[in-house]
Coordinates of C-alpha atoms in Angstrom, one line a residue:
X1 CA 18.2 -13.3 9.5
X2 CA 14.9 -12.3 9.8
X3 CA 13.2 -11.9 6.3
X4 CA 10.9 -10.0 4.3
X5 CA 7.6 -11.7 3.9
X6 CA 5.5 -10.9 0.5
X7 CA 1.8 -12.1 0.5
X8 CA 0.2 -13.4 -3.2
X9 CA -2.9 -12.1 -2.8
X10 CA -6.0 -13.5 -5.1
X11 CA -4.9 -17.2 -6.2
X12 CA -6.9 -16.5 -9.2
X13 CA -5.4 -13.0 -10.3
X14 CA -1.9 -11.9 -11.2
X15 CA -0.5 -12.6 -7.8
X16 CA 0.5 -15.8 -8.0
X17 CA 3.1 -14.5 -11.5
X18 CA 4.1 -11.7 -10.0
X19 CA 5.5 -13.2 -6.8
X20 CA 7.1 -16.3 -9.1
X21 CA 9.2 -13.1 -10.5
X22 CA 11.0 -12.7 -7.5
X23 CA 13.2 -15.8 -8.1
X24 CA 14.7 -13.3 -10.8
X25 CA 16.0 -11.8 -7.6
X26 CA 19.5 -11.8 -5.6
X27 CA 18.7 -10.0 -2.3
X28 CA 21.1 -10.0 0.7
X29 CA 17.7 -10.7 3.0
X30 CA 15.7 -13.8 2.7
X31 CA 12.4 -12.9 0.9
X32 CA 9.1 -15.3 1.6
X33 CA 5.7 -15.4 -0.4
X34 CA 2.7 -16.6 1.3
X35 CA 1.2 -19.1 -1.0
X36 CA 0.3 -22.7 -1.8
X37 CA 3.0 -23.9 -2.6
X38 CA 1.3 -26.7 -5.2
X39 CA -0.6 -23.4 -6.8
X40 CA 2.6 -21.6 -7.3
X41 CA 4.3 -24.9 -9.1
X42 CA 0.7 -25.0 -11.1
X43 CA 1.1 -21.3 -12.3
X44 CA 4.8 -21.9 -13.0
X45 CA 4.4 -24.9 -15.5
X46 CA 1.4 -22.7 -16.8
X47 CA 3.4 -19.7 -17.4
X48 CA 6.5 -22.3 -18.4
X49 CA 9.1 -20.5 -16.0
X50 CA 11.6 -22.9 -14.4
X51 CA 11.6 -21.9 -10.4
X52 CA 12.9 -23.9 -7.8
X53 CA 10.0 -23.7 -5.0
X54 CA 11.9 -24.0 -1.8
X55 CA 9.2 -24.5 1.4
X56 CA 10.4 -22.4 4.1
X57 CA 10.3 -23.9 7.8
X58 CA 11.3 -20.9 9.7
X59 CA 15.4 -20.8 8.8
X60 CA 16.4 -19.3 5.6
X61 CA 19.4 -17.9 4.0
X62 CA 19.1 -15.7 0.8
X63 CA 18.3 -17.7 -2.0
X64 CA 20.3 -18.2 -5.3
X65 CA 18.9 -16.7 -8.8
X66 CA 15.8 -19.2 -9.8
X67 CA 14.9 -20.2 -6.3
X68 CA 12.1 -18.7 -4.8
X69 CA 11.1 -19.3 -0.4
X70 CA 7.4 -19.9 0.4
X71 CA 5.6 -20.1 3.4
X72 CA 2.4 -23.0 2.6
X73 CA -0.4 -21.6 2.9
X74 CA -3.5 -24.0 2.1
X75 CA -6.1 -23.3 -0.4
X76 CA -9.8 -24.2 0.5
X77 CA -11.0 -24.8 -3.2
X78 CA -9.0 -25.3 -6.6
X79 CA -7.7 -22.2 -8.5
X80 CA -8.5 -21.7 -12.1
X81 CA -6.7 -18.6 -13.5
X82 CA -9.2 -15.7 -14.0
X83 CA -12.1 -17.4 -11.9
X84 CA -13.3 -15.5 -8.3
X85 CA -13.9 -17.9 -5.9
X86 CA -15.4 -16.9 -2.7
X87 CA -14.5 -20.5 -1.0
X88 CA -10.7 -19.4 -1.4
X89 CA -11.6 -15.9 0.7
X90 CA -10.5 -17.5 4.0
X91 CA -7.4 -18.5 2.4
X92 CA -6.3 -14.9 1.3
X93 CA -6.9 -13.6 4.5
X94 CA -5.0 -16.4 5.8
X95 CA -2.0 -14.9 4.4
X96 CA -2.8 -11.6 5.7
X97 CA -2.9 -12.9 9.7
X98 CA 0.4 -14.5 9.2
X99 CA 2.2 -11.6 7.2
X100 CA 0.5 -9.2 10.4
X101 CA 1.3 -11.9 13.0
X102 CA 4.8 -11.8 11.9
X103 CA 5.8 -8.1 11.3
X104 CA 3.9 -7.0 14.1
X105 CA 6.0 -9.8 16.7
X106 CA 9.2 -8.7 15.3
X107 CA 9.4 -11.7 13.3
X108 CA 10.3 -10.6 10.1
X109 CA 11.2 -7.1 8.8
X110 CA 7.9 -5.9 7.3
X111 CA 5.4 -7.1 4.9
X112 CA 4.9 -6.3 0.9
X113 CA 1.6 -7.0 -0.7
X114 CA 0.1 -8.7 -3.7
X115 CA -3.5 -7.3 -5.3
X116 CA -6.3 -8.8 -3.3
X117 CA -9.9 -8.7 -4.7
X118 CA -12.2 -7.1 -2.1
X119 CA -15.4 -8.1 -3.5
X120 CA -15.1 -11.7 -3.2
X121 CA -13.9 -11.4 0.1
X122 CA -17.2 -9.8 0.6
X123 CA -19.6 -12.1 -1.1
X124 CA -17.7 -15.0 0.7
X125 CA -19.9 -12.8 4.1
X126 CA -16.8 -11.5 5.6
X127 CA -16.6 -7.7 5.7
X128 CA -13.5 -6.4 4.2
X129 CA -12.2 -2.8 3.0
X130 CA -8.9 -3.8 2.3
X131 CA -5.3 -4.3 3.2
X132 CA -4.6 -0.8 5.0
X133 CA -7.9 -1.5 6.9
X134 CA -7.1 -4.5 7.9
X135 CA -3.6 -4.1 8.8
X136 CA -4.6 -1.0 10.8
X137 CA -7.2 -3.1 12.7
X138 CA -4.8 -6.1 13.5
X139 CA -2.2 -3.2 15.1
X140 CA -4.9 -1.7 17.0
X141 CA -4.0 1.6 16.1
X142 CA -6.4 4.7 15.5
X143 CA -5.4 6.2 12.4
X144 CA -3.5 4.7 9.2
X145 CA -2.5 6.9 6.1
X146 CA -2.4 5.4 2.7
X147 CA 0.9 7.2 0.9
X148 CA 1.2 6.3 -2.7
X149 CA 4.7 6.6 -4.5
X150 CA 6.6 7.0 -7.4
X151 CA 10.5 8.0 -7.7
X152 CA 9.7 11.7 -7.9
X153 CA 5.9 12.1 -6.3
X154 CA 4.5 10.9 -3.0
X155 CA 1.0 11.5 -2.7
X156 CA -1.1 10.7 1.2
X157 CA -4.9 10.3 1.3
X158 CA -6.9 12.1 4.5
X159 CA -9.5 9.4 3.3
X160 CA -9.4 6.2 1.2
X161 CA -11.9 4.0 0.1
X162 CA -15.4 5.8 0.7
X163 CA -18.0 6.9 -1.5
X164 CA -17.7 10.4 -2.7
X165 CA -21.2 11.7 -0.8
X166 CA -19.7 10.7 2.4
X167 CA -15.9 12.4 2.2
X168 CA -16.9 16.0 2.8
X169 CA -18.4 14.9 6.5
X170 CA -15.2 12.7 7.2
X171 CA -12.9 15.7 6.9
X172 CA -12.9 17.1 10.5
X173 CA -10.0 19.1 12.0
X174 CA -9.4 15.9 14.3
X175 CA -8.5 13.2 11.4
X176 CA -7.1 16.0 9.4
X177 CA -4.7 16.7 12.3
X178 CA -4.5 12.7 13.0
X179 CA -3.4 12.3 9.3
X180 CA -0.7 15.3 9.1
X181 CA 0.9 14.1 12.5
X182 CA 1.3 10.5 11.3
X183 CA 2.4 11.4 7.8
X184 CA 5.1 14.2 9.2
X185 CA 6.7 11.3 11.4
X186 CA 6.7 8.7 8.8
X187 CA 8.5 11.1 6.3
X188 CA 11.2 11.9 9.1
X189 CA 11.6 8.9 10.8
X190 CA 11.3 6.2 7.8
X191 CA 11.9 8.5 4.8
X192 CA 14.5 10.4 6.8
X193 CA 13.4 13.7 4.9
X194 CA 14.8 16.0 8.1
X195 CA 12.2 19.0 7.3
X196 CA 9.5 17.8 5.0
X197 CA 7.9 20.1 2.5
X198 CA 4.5 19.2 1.8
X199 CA 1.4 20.4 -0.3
X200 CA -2.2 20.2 0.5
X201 CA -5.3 19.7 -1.7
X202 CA -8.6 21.6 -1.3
X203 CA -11.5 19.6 -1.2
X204 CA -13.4 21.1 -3.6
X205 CA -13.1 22.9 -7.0
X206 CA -10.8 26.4 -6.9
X207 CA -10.3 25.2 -3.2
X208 CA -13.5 26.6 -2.4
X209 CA -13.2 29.8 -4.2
X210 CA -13.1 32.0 -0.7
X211 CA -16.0 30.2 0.2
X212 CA -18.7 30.3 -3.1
X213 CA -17.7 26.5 -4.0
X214 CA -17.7 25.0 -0.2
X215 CA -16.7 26.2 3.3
X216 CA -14.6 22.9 3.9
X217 CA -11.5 24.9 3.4
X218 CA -12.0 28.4 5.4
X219 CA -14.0 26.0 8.4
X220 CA -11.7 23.1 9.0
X221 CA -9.0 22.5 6.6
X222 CA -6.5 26.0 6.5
X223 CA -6.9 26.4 10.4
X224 CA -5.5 23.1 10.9
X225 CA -3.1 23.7 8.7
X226 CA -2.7 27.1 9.5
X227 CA -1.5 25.5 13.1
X228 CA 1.2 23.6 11.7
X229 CA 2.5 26.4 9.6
X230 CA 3.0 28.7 12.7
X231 CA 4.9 25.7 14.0
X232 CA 7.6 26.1 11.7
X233 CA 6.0 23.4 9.3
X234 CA 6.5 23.7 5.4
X235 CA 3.2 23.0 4.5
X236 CA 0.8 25.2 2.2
X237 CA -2.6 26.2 2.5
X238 CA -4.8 24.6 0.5
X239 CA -4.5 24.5 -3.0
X240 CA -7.0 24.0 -5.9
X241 CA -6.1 20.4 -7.3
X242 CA -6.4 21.0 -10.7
X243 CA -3.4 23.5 -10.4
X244 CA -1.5 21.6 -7.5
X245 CA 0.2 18.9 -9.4
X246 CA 2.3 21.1 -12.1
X247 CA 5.6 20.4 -12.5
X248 CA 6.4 24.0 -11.0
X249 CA 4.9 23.7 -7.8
X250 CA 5.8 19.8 -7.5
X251 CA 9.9 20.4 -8.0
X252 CA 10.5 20.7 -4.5
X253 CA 7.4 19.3 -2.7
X254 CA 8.4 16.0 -0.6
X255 CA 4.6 14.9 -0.4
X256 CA 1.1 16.1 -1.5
X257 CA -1.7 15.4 0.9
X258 CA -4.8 14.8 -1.0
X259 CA -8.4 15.3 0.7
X260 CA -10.0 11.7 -1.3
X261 CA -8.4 8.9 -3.1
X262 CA -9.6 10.1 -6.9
X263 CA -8.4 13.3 -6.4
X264 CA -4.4 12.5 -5.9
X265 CA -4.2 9.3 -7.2
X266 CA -5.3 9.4 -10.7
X267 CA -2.2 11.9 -11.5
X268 CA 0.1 10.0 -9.8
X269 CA -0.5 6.8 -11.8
X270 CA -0.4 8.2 -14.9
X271 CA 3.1 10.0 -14.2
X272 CA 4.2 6.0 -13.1
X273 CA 1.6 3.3 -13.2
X274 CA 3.1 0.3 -13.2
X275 CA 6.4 1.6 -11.1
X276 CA 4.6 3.3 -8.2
X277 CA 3.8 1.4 -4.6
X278 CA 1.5 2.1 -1.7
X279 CA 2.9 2.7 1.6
X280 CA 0.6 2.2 4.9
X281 CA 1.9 4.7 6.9
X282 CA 1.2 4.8 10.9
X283 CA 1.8 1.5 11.5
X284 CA 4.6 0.0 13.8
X285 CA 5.8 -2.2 11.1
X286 CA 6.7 -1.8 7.4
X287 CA 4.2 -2.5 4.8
X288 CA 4.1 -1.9 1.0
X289 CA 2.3 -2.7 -1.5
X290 CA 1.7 -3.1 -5.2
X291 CA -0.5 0.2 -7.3
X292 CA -2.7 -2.1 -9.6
X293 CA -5.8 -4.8 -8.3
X294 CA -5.8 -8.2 -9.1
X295 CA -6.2 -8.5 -13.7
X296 CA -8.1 -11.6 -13.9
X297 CA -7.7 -11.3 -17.5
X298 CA -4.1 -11.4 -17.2
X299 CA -3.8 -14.1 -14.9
X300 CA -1.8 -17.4 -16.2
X301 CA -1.8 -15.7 -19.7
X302 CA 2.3 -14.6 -19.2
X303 CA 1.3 -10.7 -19.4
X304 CA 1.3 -9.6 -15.8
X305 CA 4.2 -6.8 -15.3
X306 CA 5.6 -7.2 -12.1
X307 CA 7.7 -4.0 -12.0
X308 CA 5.4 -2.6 -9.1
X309 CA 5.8 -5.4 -6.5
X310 CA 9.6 -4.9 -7.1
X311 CA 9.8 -1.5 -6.5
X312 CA 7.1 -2.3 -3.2
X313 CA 9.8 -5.0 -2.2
X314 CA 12.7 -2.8 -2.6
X315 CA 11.6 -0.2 -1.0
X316 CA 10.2 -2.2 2.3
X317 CA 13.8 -3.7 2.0
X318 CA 15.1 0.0 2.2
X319 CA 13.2 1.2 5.2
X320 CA 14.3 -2.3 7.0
X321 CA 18.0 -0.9 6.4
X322 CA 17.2 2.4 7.8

């Protein structure tokens, strides 16, 4: 039975005790963390949890409560808890080859994530903007969409992780359209939503206020969706933000498209922070992921939640079923 791999992410964050939360688990498909496999025994004894680590060598049936499959990855340095090490960079990414390498062959049933920390990937001199960057470059495919969730809001980003002066000149009618396509097949064909109803953020304040506030919405946002409404699609025009995400008009929306990642997100985490999970959406494989980075602070300390990568590893266990 092919199994659902789950990469640990930072050795020195919160990764590491999340993932040993999994033995908790009894899941009808095998479930493997990435990880050295002496650093997850470390972290246990730290944390005084009693797991039994059992090294995985390709053959796996589901394992019992209090065991826990892992796939040994190497570390290049030692791991204190709370302490960025750029020497340990290679070793992160490590797990992120293998974890693409293996959902993108068909050898396992899709990948769920662990917080990396992007800056010391970057200080170690190898360029990295994060997981849905790098799992979009590994599939060679043009266009990825970052879908946050919670049980009752799913919120998709037209861009992700840019600096605000430079989102207004990445919204053109071709990504926009790029985006839309990829998230109205993801919500049919994985979410099995048959005719999705979805709600689309201006870009700027009022959504441009017929033009006094910004011309992004009358020059390249409503035609585009204007296109897809004549098709039949239930999507709105666009919508002022700060009105968007009431109750009301969220009761029987399936998805909100957001223009930036600060303008969706924020509302999202605070309805379920903690239980939400990031889907990478456009890929041809399933990935999930946690909705919180990497707490240093809480590393080794026994206060890492792990209810997020749960809910990520159930719900990349749902879409395998589908």
């Amino acid at each position: 039975m092919r199994p659902l791999y789950v990469t640990s992410g930072e050795p020195a964050g919160i990764g590491p005790d999340i993932c040993l939360s999994l033995a908790e688990r009894v899941d009808t498909r095998p479930i493997v963390v990435l990880a050295d496999i002496d650093l997850l025994k470390q972290r246990a004894e730290q944390l005084n949890l009693s797991v039994k680590l059992l090294e995985y060598r390709g053959q796996a049936q589901t394992a019992a409560k209090g065991q826990l499959y892992v796939e040994h990855v190497p570390l290049k340095a030692e791991v204190i808890a709370g302490e960025l090490n750029p020497q340990n960079s290679a070793y992160v990414l490590e797990q992120l080859r293998r974890s693409a390498d293996y959902a993108f062959s068909g050898k396992s049933v899709g990948v769920a994530t662990a917080p990396v920390q992007k800056s010391v990937i970057n200080d170690a001199g190898i360029h990295f903007s994060g997981h849905t960057e790098y799992y979009q470059e590994f599939a060679n495919v043009e266009r990825v969409v970052m879908m946050l969730a919670t049980k009752s809001l799913r919120v998709a980003l037209v861009t992700t992780h840019l600096a605000l002066r430079d989102v207004p000149d990445a919204i053109t009618k071709e990504r926009l359209q790029q985006v839309i396509d990829i998230l109205l097949h993801d919500l049919t064909s994985k979410f099995k939503i048959t005719q999705p109803k979805i709600l689309v953020c201006g870009l700027n304040p009022h959504a441009g206020e017929d033009g006094y506030l910004g011309c992004e919405e009358i020059e390249i946002i409503n035609p585009v969706l204007e296109h897809y409404r004549q098709q039949g699609i239930q999507m709105s025009l666009s919508l002022p933000a700060d009105t968007l995400f009431t109750p009301e008009n969220l009761q029987h929306a399936d998805a909100v498209l957001a223009m930036y990642h600060d303008q969706g997100l924020p509302v999202l985490k605070s309805q379920g922070f903690g239980e939400a999970i990031n889907i990478t959406l456009g890929l041809p494989f399933i990935r999930t992921s946690v909705d919180h980075g990497t707490a240093l602070s809480l590393a080794g300390a026994g206060l890492a939640k792990s209810s997020s990568l749960h809910v990520a590893v159930d719900l990349a266990l749902d879409l395998a079923r589908q």
